[in-house]
Amino acid sequence: MAIVFPPNTDELAAWSVVQQAGGLVVGPTALSNIVVAYAPDEEFQTRARQLGALFFIAARGLCASVALPSGTVS
């Protein structure tokens, strides 16, 4: 899932919240206040909200491999 934090949140602060809430950081995005994370349990979102997350977005398709013109996969 993608987790959205307030606009002035830096990447390290967002990653810290994910870890404190019990999740795993999958990777960054182009915006420092949005991070892709794995949530191991249903209560993760509640904990992350208590720590400052604004909302959550399904990340399906955001992390898929991209087929290059040559047919290789990156």
Tab-separated table of C-alpha atoms in Angstrom, residues 36-74:
chain	number	residue	atom	x	y	z
A	36	VAL	CA	5.088	2.241	-0.305
A	37	ALA	CA	4.886	-0.202	2.595
A	38	TYR	CA	3.843	-3.727	3.524
A	39	ALA	CA	1.383	-4.060	6.403
A	40	PRO	CA	1.627	-7.383	8.251
A	41	ASP	CA	-1.712	-7.082	10.078
A	42	GLU	CA	-5.086	-5.356	9.965
A	43	GLU	CA	-4.271	-2.942	12.803
A	44	PHE	CA	-1.285	-1.426	10.986
A	45	GLN	CA	-3.346	1.411	9.493
A	46	THR	CA	-4.761	2.361	12.889
A	47	ARG	CA	-1.283	2.527	14.411
A	48	ALA	CA	0.127	4.476	11.437
A	49	ARG	CA	-2.732	6.997	11.627
A	50	GLN	CA	-2.037	7.522	15.329
A	51	LEU	CA	1.577	8.292	14.367
A	52	GLY	CA	0.672	10.827	11.663
A	53	ALA	CA	-0.355	9.051	8.432
A	54	LEU	CA	-3.192	10.813	6.621
A	55	PHE	CA	-4.555	8.055	4.382
A	56	PHE	CA	-3.717	4.866	2.512
A	57	ILE	CA	-3.891	3.938	-1.178
A	58	ALA	CA	-3.790	0.459	-2.718
A	59	ALA	CA	-0.418	0.098	-4.438
A	60	ARG	CA	-1.405	-2.615	-6.902
A	61	GLY	CA	0.347	-1.980	-10.171
A	62	LEU	CA	2.666	0.658	-8.721
A	63	CYS	CA	5.422	-1.852	-7.989
A	64	ALA	CA	5.190	-4.138	-11.030
A	65	SER	CA	8.109	-4.795	-13.338
A	66	VAL	CA	8.238	-2.753	-16.489
A	67	ALA	CA	8.780	-4.422	-19.866
A	68	LEU	CA	11.404	-2.564	-21.863
A	69	PRO	CA	11.173	-2.229	-25.673
A	70	SER	CA	13.836	-4.905	-26.118
A	71	GLY	CA	11.594	-7.397	-24.316
A	72	THR	CA	13.719	-7.465	-21.184
A	73	VAL	CA	12.220	-6.777	-17.771
A	74	SER	CA	13.640	-4.256	-15.336
